[in-house]
Amino acid sequence: MPPKPHTAPAEDPCACGLKAVARRLGIRERAKALRPGQILEAARDEFCQHGFAATRLEDIAKRAGISKALIYVYYPTKTDLFLAVARHVTDPIKGADFVLDPERSAEDQLRHEHERFYANLLQDEHTLGILRLIISESHRVPEIGQFYALELVGGEIESLRDLIRHGMARGEFAPDALERLTGIEDIVIAPGIMIMLTQIIGGGVQYDLSKWSKAHLDMVLGLLKAG
Amino acid sequence: MPPKPHTAPAEDPCACGLKAVARRLGIRERAKALRPGQILEAARDEFCQHGFAATRLEDIAKRAGISKALIYVYYPTKTDLFLAVARHVTDPIKGADFVLDPERSAEDQLRHEHERFYANLLQDEHTLGILRLIISESHRVPEIGQFYALELVGGEIESLRDLIRHGMARGEFAPDALERLTGIEDIVIAPGIMIMLTQIIGGGVQYDLSKWSKAHLDMVLGLLKAG
DNA sequence: ATCGTTTCATTGACCAATCAGTCAACGAAC
DNA sequence: GTTCGTTGACTGATTGGTCAATGAAACGAT
C-alpha cells in the first residue's frame, strides 16, 4: 500500500537551538528537529540578498542542502516561510535589550551603548541585509513595518528616555533636557539609522565609521548637556 | 510584403515635456513623441509600488494605456526600462538645487530650506516611493546607489557646508562650527532621512511631522550656534 | 545479533500558472 | 496605395506548488 502523504506540521516555526531536546532521539528525529532552523537560515540569506519576489525556493533548498519539496513539509507557502523568517530574524535583535544600571553614570552607559551599536554594525553582516529586507517588504507584509516601528525603534527610544531621565536626575544632563526638545529621543538615533541606510545603499562612497560615530556621540552629548 | 520590424530606438530616454517639438507634427508623430514619457511615468509608479521583480510589464502597459508589445519598441528589455526610470526619476530631484544668497542671513535661508524639505515630504507622493525604489534595488543596479550617495546626499551636504560657512562668516554660528564636529554636515541631515524612512516603512505609528521638523531644526541650530 | 516489517522523512519528477519577450498582421494617417 | 505605429496572439522559460515512490532508520520477534 502506498504511504499516504502526511499533513504538514507547519507550526513550531522556531525549533532551533533546542539541541538538548534532540539529544536522546534517534538519528531521524534529530535531523528533523534541525530542519526548521536550517531552512530559516538559508531562507533568510536568500531573501536578504534578493528580496521576496526574486528569491527562488529551489535556491533556498540548495543552500539548506535539502530538496525544495521538503520545505513545504514545514512551511505551506512561500509567504508563510517569509513571515517565519521575518520573526526569526528580528527575534534576536529584540532580545538585545538594554538595562539601566542605576549606579553607573548616564554618560558612561550612553557611551557604552553607543559603541556597542557601531561595533555590531561592523561585525554582524546580517543586520544590514535584514534592514533592507524590512524596508523593501514592509508594505507587502505590514507585520514587518509594525515590528520596525514598535519593537526596534520604539524599544530603543524607550531605553534612551530612561537613560536621559537618569542623567537628568544625577545632574549630568541639563535639567530640562527631555522637555526642551520635543522628540529629541527620535532625533538622537537618526544618525544611527542613516549610517545603516548609507551602508545598505552603498554607492561607492565609503564613510569613516569611527569618525561618524564620534560626531554622532558629540551631537548627542552636546544636546543633552547644553544648558 | 510584410513590414519588417523596426530596430528599437531605445535611446532618448526622456523626450517628455518637449510638446513644442511635436506641435507641428502629424497626429501619429505627436502620439509617438509622447510615448516614452507615458511609459516612463507608468513604469515609475509600478516599480515604486512593487519593486523590480514583482512588476509586470503588462501592468505598466495597462497603466500607460498601451499594449505591452509597444513598450518593447522603445525599451529592449525590462532592465533597460528600469534604468531609464531610475534616471527619469532622479533627474528632477537633482535639478532642485539650492543657491546661496550672500545677502540674506544664514539662519533665515536654513529655516527656509528646512521648511521646503518637509513641505515637499508632505505634498509629493512620489518622493517616498522613489526612495524605497532606491533602497530596494540599489544593490541590483549600482548606478542607483551611486546617484543616492553622490548626487542626492552629496549635493545636499555641499549646499549645507556653504550655508554653514556663510553663517560663520556673518557671526551667526560659532566660529568653529565646521571643525568642531567632523562630519557635522552628514549628522545634521540624518533626521530628514530617518523620517522619510519611517514614512516608507509605516508600521502604523504616525509621527507628528511638524513636531519632528521643529525638533530637527532646533537640533541643527543648537549645534551650529553653541559656543 | 539478525532478520523481516513498518514507519516516515525525503525526494525526483511532475503540473499549472505566470510572464518576459516575439512577430505577423492590422488599420489609421499620410 | 503606402507607411508605420500598434497590437493580439503566441512561445519558451521559469517557478510555486504537488505527490507517488523510495530507502534508511526504528522496531518487534526470534
Short mmCIF file of C-alpha atoms (C1' of nucleotides) in Angstrom, two decimals:
data_model
loop_
_atom_site.label_atom_id
_atom_site.label_comp_id
_atom_site.label_asym_id
_atom_site.label_seq_id
_atom_site.Cartn_x
_atom_site.Cartn_y
_atom_site.Cartn_z
CA MET A 1 0.00 0.00 0.00
CA PRO A 2 1.47 3.41 -0.95
CA PRO A 3 2.03 5.58 2.11
CA LYS A 4 -0.38 8.44 2.28
CA PRO A 5 1.16 11.91 2.50
CA HIS A 6 1.27 13.33 5.98
CA THR A 7 -0.47 16.56 6.76
CA ALA A 8 2.23 19.19 7.07
CA PRO A 9 3.07 20.15 10.67
CA ALA A 10 3.92 23.70 9.69
CA GLU A 11 3.56 25.08 13.20
CA ASP A 12 6.54 25.40 15.54
CA PRO A 13 8.35 27.94 13.39
CA CYS A 14 11.47 28.04 15.54
CA ALA A 15 12.67 24.77 17.00
CA CYS A 16 16.30 25.71 16.53
CA GLY A 17 18.74 25.74 19.36
CA LEU A 18 16.90 23.03 21.23
CA LYS A 19 19.65 20.55 20.63
CA ALA A 20 19.32 19.22 24.14
CA VAL A 21 15.84 18.03 23.33
CA ALA A 22 17.09 16.13 20.32
CA ARG A 23 19.96 14.59 22.21
CA ARG A 24 18.28 11.34 23.18
CA LEU A 25 16.31 10.99 19.97
CA GLY A 26 17.17 8.76 17.08
CA ILE A 27 19.05 9.90 14.01
CA ARG A 28 15.91 10.66 12.06
CA GLU A 29 14.27 12.73 14.76
CA ARG A 30 17.48 14.59 15.39
CA ALA A 31 17.77 15.52 11.73
CA LYS A 32 14.14 16.51 11.60
CA ALA A 33 14.45 18.71 14.67
CA LEU A 34 17.19 20.70 12.96
CA ARG A 35 15.33 21.24 9.69
CA PRO A 36 13.33 24.38 10.58
CA GLY A 37 16.43 26.19 11.73
CA GLN A 38 18.36 25.12 8.64
CA ILE A 39 15.60 26.25 6.32
CA LEU A 40 15.08 29.52 8.14
CA GLU A 41 18.75 30.43 7.96
CA ALA A 42 19.03 29.61 4.29
CA ALA A 43 15.80 31.46 3.52
CA ARG A 44 16.97 34.48 5.49
CA ASP A 45 20.15 34.74 3.45
CA GLU A 46 18.37 34.34 0.14
CA PHE A 47 15.57 36.75 0.98
CA CYS A 48 18.01 39.35 2.29
CA GLN A 49 20.03 39.13 -0.86
CA HIS A 50 17.28 39.04 -3.49
CA GLY A 51 14.08 40.25 -1.84
CA PHE A 52 10.83 38.34 -1.69
CA ALA A 53 9.82 38.09 -5.32
CA ALA A 54 13.25 37.34 -6.77
CA THR A 55 14.09 34.57 -4.34
CA ARG A 56 13.65 31.02 -5.66
CA LEU A 57 12.53 28.28 -3.31
CA GLU A 58 14.87 25.99 -5.21
CA ASP A 59 17.83 28.16 -4.21
CA ILE A 60 16.81 28.18 -0.58
CA ALA A 61 16.61 24.39 -0.67
CA LYS A 62 20.01 24.11 -2.32
CA ARG A 63 21.57 26.42 0.26
CA ALA A 64 20.00 24.41 3.07
CA GLY A 65 21.22 21.18 1.47
CA ILE A 66 17.75 19.69 1.09
CA SER A 67 15.14 19.39 -1.62
CA LYS A 68 12.54 22.02 -2.42
CA ALA A 69 9.71 19.64 -1.57
CA LEU A 70 10.94 19.27 1.98
CA ILE A 71 10.46 22.97 2.60
CA TYR A 72 6.76 22.52 2.01
CA VAL A 73 6.56 19.99 4.82
CA TYR A 74 7.43 22.76 7.26
CA TYR A 75 6.04 25.88 5.58
CA PRO A 76 2.89 25.63 3.46
CA THR A 77 3.65 28.59 1.16
CA LYS A 78 6.46 30.94 0.23
CA THR A 79 4.70 33.74 2.07
CA ASP A 80 4.48 31.70 5.26
CA LEU A 81 8.17 30.94 5.03
CA PHE A 82 8.89 34.62 4.55
CA LEU A 83 6.89 35.54 7.64
CA ALA A 84 8.68 32.92 9.67
CA VAL A 85 12.00 34.36 8.50
CA ALA A 86 10.91 37.84 9.47
CA ARG A 87 10.15 36.68 13.01
CA HIS A 88 13.24 34.51 13.22
CA VAL A 89 15.41 37.38 12.11
CA THR A 90 14.01 40.03 14.35
CA ASP A 91 13.74 37.96 17.50
CA PRO A 92 17.42 38.13 18.47
CA ILE A 93 17.53 41.87 17.87
CA LYS A 94 14.56 42.33 20.12
CA GLY A 95 16.35 40.25 22.74
CA ALA A 96 19.35 42.56 22.93
CA ASP A 97 17.74 44.84 25.45
CA PHE A 98 19.49 47.50 27.37
CA VAL A 99 19.01 47.54 31.13
CA LEU A 100 19.73 50.69 33.05
CA ASP A 101 22.24 50.42 35.87
CA PRO A 102 21.19 52.98 38.49
CA GLU A 103 24.68 53.06 39.95
CA ARG A 104 26.72 53.94 36.87
CA SER A 105 26.77 57.39 35.35
CA ALA A 106 24.41 58.06 32.45
CA GLU A 107 27.15 59.29 30.16
CA ASP A 108 29.17 56.18 30.80
CA GLN A 109 26.28 53.90 29.89
CA LEU A 110 25.40 56.04 26.90
CA ARG A 111 28.93 55.78 25.55
CA HIS A 112 28.91 52.07 26.12
CA GLU A 113 25.62 51.50 24.27
CA HIS A 114 26.78 53.82 21.52
CA GLU A 115 29.94 51.82 20.99
CA ARG A 116 28.04 48.56 21.09
CA PHE A 117 25.76 49.77 18.32
CA TYR A 118 28.56 50.76 15.98
CA ALA A 119 30.64 47.69 16.77
CA ASN A 120 27.66 45.49 15.95
CA LEU A 121 27.23 47.37 12.67
CA LEU A 122 30.77 46.42 11.69
CA GLN A 123 30.81 42.80 12.70
CA ASP A 124 27.31 41.46 12.12
CA GLU A 125 26.90 41.01 8.41
CA HIS A 126 23.23 40.17 8.78
CA THR A 127 22.00 43.41 10.31
CA LEU A 128 22.14 45.45 7.14
CA GLY A 129 20.60 42.78 4.97
CA ILE A 130 17.77 42.49 7.43
CA LEU A 131 17.14 46.20 7.43
CA ARG A 132 16.97 46.16 3.66
CA LEU A 133 14.51 43.31 3.92
CA ILE A 134 12.40 45.32 6.34
CA ILE A 135 12.37 48.37 4.11
CA SER A 136 11.76 46.51 0.88
CA GLU A 137 8.98 44.25 2.02
CA SER A 138 7.29 46.21 4.79
CA HIS A 139 4.45 47.37 2.60
CA ARG A 140 3.89 43.83 1.38
CA VAL A 141 3.92 42.41 4.91
CA PRO A 142 2.61 45.09 7.28
CA GLU A 143 3.68 43.00 10.24
CA ILE A 144 7.29 43.79 9.38
CA GLY A 145 6.68 47.51 9.40
CA GLN A 146 4.92 47.26 12.73
CA PHE A 147 7.84 45.38 14.17
CA TYR A 148 10.27 48.03 12.99
CA ALA A 149 8.27 50.93 14.38
CA LEU A 150 7.16 49.42 17.66
CA GLU A 151 9.79 46.91 18.67
CA LEU A 152 13.05 48.04 17.10
CA VAL A 153 12.89 51.82 17.11
CA GLY A 154 10.26 52.01 19.87
CA GLY A 155 12.34 49.88 22.22
CA GLU A 156 15.44 51.90 21.54
CA ILE A 157 13.56 55.12 22.23
CA GLU A 158 12.21 53.77 25.50
CA SER A 159 15.68 52.82 26.73
CA LEU A 160 17.09 56.15 25.66
CA ARG A 161 14.38 58.03 27.53
CA ASP A 162 15.16 56.14 30.70
CA LEU A 163 18.82 56.89 30.27
CA ILE A 164 18.18 60.60 29.77
CA ARG A 165 15.99 60.76 32.87
CA HIS A 166 18.71 59.01 34.80
CA GLY A 167 21.26 61.54 33.65
CA MET A 168 18.98 64.44 34.48
CA ALA A 169 18.43 63.10 37.98
CA ARG A 170 22.17 62.78 38.51
CA GLY A 171 22.77 66.30 37.25
CA GLU A 172 24.83 65.09 34.29
CA PHE A 173 22.44 66.45 31.70
CA ALA A 174 20.55 69.72 31.57
CA PRO A 175 17.55 69.56 33.90
CA ASP A 176 15.18 70.38 31.05
CA ALA A 177 16.85 68.08 28.50
CA LEU A 178 13.78 66.00 27.82
CA GLU A 179 11.19 68.78 27.62
CA ARG A 180 13.36 71.31 25.86
CA LEU A 181 13.25 69.49 22.57
CA THR A 182 10.13 67.51 21.91
CA GLY A 183 11.08 64.42 20.03
CA ILE A 184 14.71 64.63 20.96
CA GLU A 185 14.81 60.88 21.57
CA ASP A 186 13.94 60.14 17.95
CA ILE A 187 16.22 62.79 16.51
CA VAL A 188 19.10 61.44 18.52
CA ILE A 189 19.07 57.98 16.99
CA ALA A 190 18.67 59.31 13.45
CA PRO A 191 22.39 59.27 12.58
CA GLY A 192 22.49 55.60 13.53
CA ILE A 193 19.65 54.84 11.16
CA MET A 194 21.17 56.96 8.44
CA ILE A 195 24.57 55.31 8.52
CA MET A 196 22.92 51.91 8.28
CA LEU A 197 20.97 53.11 5.28
CA THR A 198 24.09 54.51 3.71
CA GLN A 199 25.85 51.18 4.15
CA ILE A 200 22.91 49.37 2.59
CA ILE A 201 22.73 51.57 -0.45
CA GLY A 202 26.45 51.66 -0.92
CA GLY A 203 27.12 53.83 -3.93
CA GLY A 204 30.85 53.58 -3.70
CA VAL A 205 31.27 56.29 -1.09
CA GLN A 206 32.92 54.90 2.00
CA TYR A 207 32.21 56.66 5.23
CA ASP A 208 34.72 56.58 8.06
CA LEU A 209 32.63 54.79 10.65
CA SER A 210 34.72 55.82 13.65
CA LYS A 211 34.59 59.45 12.59
CA TRP A 212 30.85 59.19 12.07
CA SER A 213 30.39 57.50 15.43
CA LYS A 214 32.30 60.26 17.19
CA ALA A 215 30.35 63.04 15.50
CA HIS A 216 27.13 61.28 16.44
CA LEU A 217 28.11 60.90 20.08
CA ASP A 218 29.30 64.50 20.28
CA MET A 219 25.98 65.64 18.92
CA VAL A 220 24.02 63.63 21.45
CA LEU A 221 26.07 64.70 24.44
CA GLY A 222 26.10 68.29 23.24
CA LEU A 223 22.32 68.35 23.07
CA LEU A 224 21.86 66.69 26.43
CA LYS A 225 24.38 68.74 28.36
CA ALA A 226 23.64 72.13 26.83
CA GLY A 227 22.04 74.40 29.39
CA MET B 1 5.33 42.18 -48.28
CA PRO B 2 5.02 42.10 -44.50
CA PRO B 3 6.60 45.12 -42.86
CA LYS B 4 9.78 44.24 -41.19
CA PRO B 5 10.02 45.21 -37.52
CA HIS B 6 11.94 48.38 -36.91
CA THR B 7 15.06 48.22 -34.87
CA ALA B 8 14.09 49.65 -31.50
CA PRO B 9 15.26 53.22 -30.98
CA ALA B 10 15.68 52.67 -27.26
CA GLU B 11 17.90 55.71 -26.80
CA ASP B 12 16.41 59.09 -25.99
CA PRO B 13 15.18 58.00 -22.57
CA CYS B 14 13.44 61.27 -21.81
CA ALA B 15 11.65 63.01 -24.64
CA CYS B 16 8.84 64.12 -22.37
CA GLY B 17 7.91 67.72 -21.97
CA LEU B 18 9.00 68.57 -25.49
CA LYS B 19 5.47 69.17 -26.59
CA ALA B 20 6.54 72.19 -28.58
CA VAL B 21 8.61 69.96 -30.80
CA ALA B 22 5.60 67.79 -31.54
CA ARG B 23 3.33 70.72 -32.18
CA ARG B 24 3.74 70.89 -35.95
CA LEU B 25 3.95 67.16 -36.46
CA GLY B 26 1.15 64.94 -37.63
CA ILE B 27 -1.15 63.06 -35.30
CA ARG B 28 0.91 59.90 -35.45
CA GLU B 29 4.22 61.58 -34.76
CA ARG B 30 2.71 63.58 -31.96
CA ALA B 31 1.40 60.44 -30.29
CA LYS B 32 4.72 58.73 -30.79
CA ALA B 33 6.65 61.61 -29.29
CA LEU B 34 4.64 61.30 -26.10
CA ARG B 35 5.08 57.55 -25.70
CA PRO B 36 8.43 57.48 -23.83
CA GLY B 37 7.14 59.88 -21.20
CA GLN B 38 3.91 57.96 -20.83
CA ILE B 39 5.71 54.67 -20.44
CA LEU B 40 8.28 56.08 -18.06
CA GLU B 41 5.65 57.52 -15.75
CA ALA B 42 3.61 54.36 -15.68
CA ALA B 43 6.71 52.26 -15.14
CA ARG B 44 7.87 54.53 -12.34
CA ASP B 45 4.62 54.09 -10.46
CA GLU B 46 4.56 50.34 -10.88
CA PHE B 47 8.23 49.86 -9.99
CA CYS B 48 7.88 52.10 -6.93
CA GLN B 49 4.90 50.14 -5.73
CA HIS B 50 6.07 46.59 -6.40
CA GLY B 51 9.82 46.67 -6.86
CA PHE B 52 11.69 45.40 -9.91
CA ALA B 53 10.98 41.68 -9.84
CA ALA B 54 7.31 41.87 -8.88
CA THR B 55 6.37 44.44 -11.52
CA ARG B 56 4.63 43.08 -14.62
CA LEU B 57 5.27 44.69 -17.99
CA GLU B 58 1.62 44.02 -18.75
CA ASP B 59 0.58 46.22 -15.82
CA ILE B 60 2.85 49.03 -16.91
CA ALA B 61 1.30 48.86 -20.37
CA LYS B 62 -2.22 48.89 -18.96
CA ARG B 63 -1.42 51.88 -16.77
CA ALA B 64 0.06 53.71 -19.74
CA GLY B 65 -2.97 52.82 -21.85
CA ILE B 66 -0.99 50.95 -24.48
CA SER B 67 -0.07 47.35 -25.25
CA LYS B 68 2.86 45.50 -23.78
CA ALA B 69 4.41 45.00 -27.19
CA LEU B 70 4.67 48.74 -27.73
CA ILE B 71 6.93 49.08 -24.71
CA TYR B 72 9.48 46.89 -26.46
CA VAL B 73 9.63 49.33 -29.34
CA TYR B 74 11.14 51.90 -27.00
CA TYR B 75 12.96 49.78 -24.41
CA PRO B 76 14.55 46.50 -25.44
CA THR B 77 14.34 44.77 -22.04
CA LYS B 78 12.73 45.18 -18.66
CA THR B 79 16.11 46.05 -17.18
CA ASP B 80 16.65 48.82 -19.71
CA LEU B 81 13.26 50.25 -18.90
CA PHE B 82 14.09 50.14 -15.22
CA LEU B 83 17.34 52.02 -15.77
CA ALA B 84 15.53 54.66 -17.81
CA VAL B 85 13.02 55.06 -14.98
CA ALA B 86 15.82 55.44 -12.46
CA ARG B 87 17.31 58.30 -14.45
CA HIS B 88 13.95 59.85 -15.23
CA VAL B 89 13.00 59.78 -11.58
CA THR B 90 16.17 61.21 -10.16
CA ASP B 91 16.71 63.94 -12.73
CA PRO B 92 14.14 66.40 -11.34
CA ILE B 93 15.38 65.90 -7.79
CA LYS B 94 18.89 66.69 -8.88
CA GLY B 95 17.60 69.85 -10.52
CA ALA B 96 16.17 71.28 -7.30
CA ASP B 97 19.40 72.91 -6.29
CA PHE B 98 19.81 75.36 -3.52
CA VAL B 99 21.68 78.58 -4.31
CA LEU B 100 23.18 80.59 -1.52
CA ASP B 101 22.11 84.23 -1.29
CA PRO B 102 25.07 86.12 0.17
CA GLU B 103 22.82 88.95 1.34
CA ARG B 104 20.31 87.05 3.47
CA SER B 105 21.16 85.66 6.88
CA ALA B 106 22.26 82.05 7.08
CA GLU B 107 19.66 81.13 9.67
CA ASP B 108 16.91 82.57 7.51
CA GLN B 109 17.96 80.53 4.49
CA LEU B 110 18.45 77.45 6.63
CA ARG B 111 14.93 77.74 8.01
CA HIS B 112 13.57 78.25 4.53
CA GLU B 113 15.29 75.20 3.06
CA HIS B 114 14.29 73.19 6.09
CA GLU B 115 10.63 74.06 5.59
CA ARG B 116 10.83 73.37 1.90
CA PHE B 117 12.15 69.87 2.60
CA TYR B 118 9.35 68.95 4.99
CA ALA B 119 6.66 70.56 2.88
CA ASN B 120 7.84 68.57 -0.11
CA LEU B 121 7.72 65.44 2.01
CA LEU B 122 4.04 66.05 2.67
CA GLN B 123 2.90 67.01 -0.79
CA ASP B 124 4.96 64.99 -3.23
CA GLU B 125 3.65 61.47 -3.13
CA HIS B 126 6.45 60.22 -5.38
CA THR B 127 9.41 61.06 -3.17
CA LEU B 128 8.92 58.24 -0.71
CA GLY B 129 8.20 55.65 -3.36
CA ILE B 130 11.36 56.66 -5.14
CA LEU B 131 13.43 56.36 -2.01
CA ARG B 132 12.06 52.89 -1.45
CA LEU B 133 12.99 52.08 -5.04
CA ILE B 134 16.49 53.35 -4.43
CA ILE B 135 16.91 51.29 -1.29
CA SER B 136 15.37 48.12 -2.65
CA GLU B 137 17.15 47.98 -5.97
CA SER B 138 20.43 49.77 -5.34
CA HIS B 139 22.40 46.56 -5.00
CA ARG B 140 20.87 45.24 -8.21
CA VAL B 141 21.64 48.45 -10.10
CA PRO B 142 24.75 50.04 -8.60
CA GLU B 143 24.11 53.18 -10.61
CA ILE B 144 21.17 53.94 -8.34
CA GLY B 145 23.26 53.69 -5.21
CA GLN B 146 25.88 55.95 -6.70
CA PHE B 147 23.27 58.51 -7.54
CA TYR B 148 21.95 58.45 -3.99
CA ALA B 149 25.35 58.83 -2.37
CA LEU B 150 26.89 61.34 -4.73
CA GLU B 151 24.08 63.41 -6.19
CA LEU B 152 21.28 63.38 -3.63
CA VAL B 153 23.05 63.29 -0.28
CA GLY B 154 26.32 64.65 -1.60
CA GLY B 155 24.64 67.66 -3.16
CA GLU B 156 22.71 68.39 -0.02
CA ILE B 157 25.89 68.19 2.05
CA GLU B 158 27.67 70.55 -0.27
CA SER B 159 24.93 73.17 -0.02
CA LEU B 160 24.79 72.79 3.72
CA ARG B 161 28.51 73.30 4.05
CA ASP B 162 28.30 76.52 2.07
CA LEU B 163 25.46 77.68 4.25
CA ILE B 164 27.37 76.95 7.44
CA ARG B 165 30.43 78.80 6.21
CA HIS B 166 28.21 81.72 5.32
CA GLY B 167 26.74 81.76 8.82
CA MET B 168 30.18 81.51 10.40
CA ALA B 169 31.42 84.45 8.36
CA ARG B 170 28.41 86.54 9.41
CA GLY B 171 28.94 85.65 13.05
CA GLU B 172 25.61 83.85 13.28
CA PHE B 173 27.13 80.48 14.03
CA ALA B 174 30.01 79.54 16.31
CA PRO B 175 33.30 80.35 14.57
CA ASP B 176 34.47 76.76 14.91
CA ALA B 177 31.14 75.19 13.92
CA LEU B 178 32.52 73.27 10.95
CA GLU B 179 35.73 71.96 12.51
CA ARG B 180 34.36 71.30 15.96
CA LEU B 181 32.40 68.29 14.86
CA THR B 182 33.85 66.37 11.98
CA GLY B 183 31.03 65.11 9.88
CA ILE B 184 28.50 67.51 11.32
CA GLU B 185 27.06 68.13 7.85
CA ASP B 186 26.05 64.50 7.48
CA ILE B 187 24.76 64.14 11.00
CA VAL B 188 22.61 67.19 10.57
CA ILE B 189 20.58 65.80 7.68
CA ALA B 190 20.09 62.43 9.36
CA PRO B 191 16.70 63.21 10.92
CA GLY B 192 15.40 64.13 7.47
CA ILE B 193 16.49 60.77 6.10
CA MET B 194 15.10 58.96 9.11
CA ILE B 195 11.65 60.49 8.92
CA MET B 196 11.45 59.58 5.22
CA LEU B 197 12.40 56.03 6.10
CA THR B 198 9.83 55.94 8.86
CA GLN B 199 7.15 57.09 6.45
CA ILE B 200 8.17 54.43 3.95
CA ILE B 201 8.08 51.60 6.42
CA GLY B 202 4.89 52.77 8.05
CA GLY B 203 4.10 50.32 10.80
CA GLY B 204 1.02 52.15 11.96
CA VAL B 205 2.85 54.65 14.12
CA GLN B 206 2.10 58.16 12.94
CA TYR B 207 4.72 60.77 13.66
CA ASP B 208 3.74 64.39 14.05
CA LEU B 209 5.68 65.86 11.17
CA SER B 210 5.58 69.46 12.37
CA LYS B 211 6.82 68.42 15.79
CA TRP B 212 9.56 66.37 14.20
CA SER B 213 10.52 69.21 11.92
CA LYS B 214 10.82 71.60 14.84
CA ALA B 215 12.94 69.21 16.89
CA HIS B 216 15.18 68.70 13.89
CA LEU B 217 15.63 72.42 13.28
CA ASP B 218 16.28 73.08 16.96
CA MET B 219 18.95 70.42 16.94
CA VAL B 220 20.69 71.91 13.93
CA LEU B 221 20.62 75.47 15.16
CA GLY B 222 21.65 74.37 18.64
CA LEU B 223 24.69 72.63 17.24
CA LEU B 224 25.66 75.49 14.97
CA LYS B 225 25.23 78.28 17.47
CA ALA B 226 26.66 76.56 20.53
CA GLY B 227 29.96 78.14 21.53
"C1'" DA C 1 22.76 -10.27 16.82
"C1'" DT C 2 19.88 -10.82 12.90
"C1'" DC C 3 16.03 -10.81 10.09
"C1'" DG C 4 11.51 -9.12 8.43
"C1'" DT C 5 8.17 -5.45 8.91
"C1'" DT C 6 6.63 -0.88 9.50
"C1'" DT C 7 7.22 3.98 9.59
"C1'" DC C 8 8.07 8.29 7.67
"C1'" DA C 9 11.44 11.84 6.32
"C1'" DT C 10 12.90 12.77 1.92
"C1'" DT C 11 12.85 13.49 -2.98
"C1'" DG C 12 12.67 13.39 -8.28
"C1'" DA C 13 9.51 14.12 -11.49
"C1'" DC C 14 5.73 16.30 -12.49
"C1'" DC C 15 1.81 20.06 -13.14
"C1'" DA C 16 -0.19 24.68 -13.90
"C1'" DA C 17 0.34 29.37 -13.92
"C1'" DT C 18 2.87 33.29 -14.79
"C1'" DC C 19 5.45 36.38 -17.52
"C1'" DA C 20 9.39 38.37 -20.41
"C1'" DG C 21 9.95 38.75 -24.97
"C1'" DT C 22 8.47 37.97 -30.31
"C1'" DC C 23 6.10 38.64 -34.59
"C1'" DA C 24 2.88 38.65 -38.32
"C1'" DA C 25 -0.87 41.26 -39.36
"C1'" DC C 26 -3.96 45.32 -38.94
"C1'" DG C 27 -5.65 49.87 -39.92
"C1'" DA C 28 -5.50 54.78 -39.44
"C1'" DA C 29 -2.82 58.53 -41.15
"C1'" DC C 30 -0.44 60.22 -44.99
"C1'" DG D 1 -1.62 52.79 -52.37
"C1'" DT D 2 1.99 53.08 -48.94
"C1'" DT D 3 3.80 53.79 -44.43
"C1'" DC D 4 4.41 52.53 -39.84
"C1'" DG D 5 2.65 52.87 -35.14
"C1'" DT D 6 0.24 49.50 -32.87
"C1'" DT D 7 -1.41 45.13 -31.12
"C1'" DG D 8 -3.44 40.29 -30.22
"C1'" DA D 9 -1.86 36.05 -30.04
"C1'" DC D 10 1.83 33.27 -29.40
"C1'" DT D 11 6.24 30.90 -27.26
"C1'" DG D 12 9.66 29.35 -24.23
"C1'" DA D 13 11.45 29.57 -19.88
"C1'" DT D 14 10.83 30.00 -15.18
"C1'" DT D 15 8.94 28.69 -10.84
"C1'" DG D 16 5.45 27.97 -6.94
"C1'" DG D 17 3.39 24.04 -5.51
"C1'" DT D 18 2.07 18.65 -5.57
"C1'" DC D 19 2.58 13.72 -4.97
"C1'" DA D 20 3.67 8.95 -5.51
"C1'" DA D 21 7.69 6.42 -4.79
"C1'" DT D 22 11.92 5.46 -2.04
"C1'" DG D 23 15.01 3.82 1.22
"C1'" DA D 24 17.06 4.19 5.50
"C1'" DA D 25 16.07 4.15 10.32
"C1'" DA D 26 13.18 2.30 14.05
"C1'" DC D 27 11.17 -1.69 15.90
"C1'" DG D 28 9.49 -6.20 17.19
"C1'" DA D 29 10.24 -11.01 17.07
"C1'" DT D 30 13.27 -14.62 17.18
#
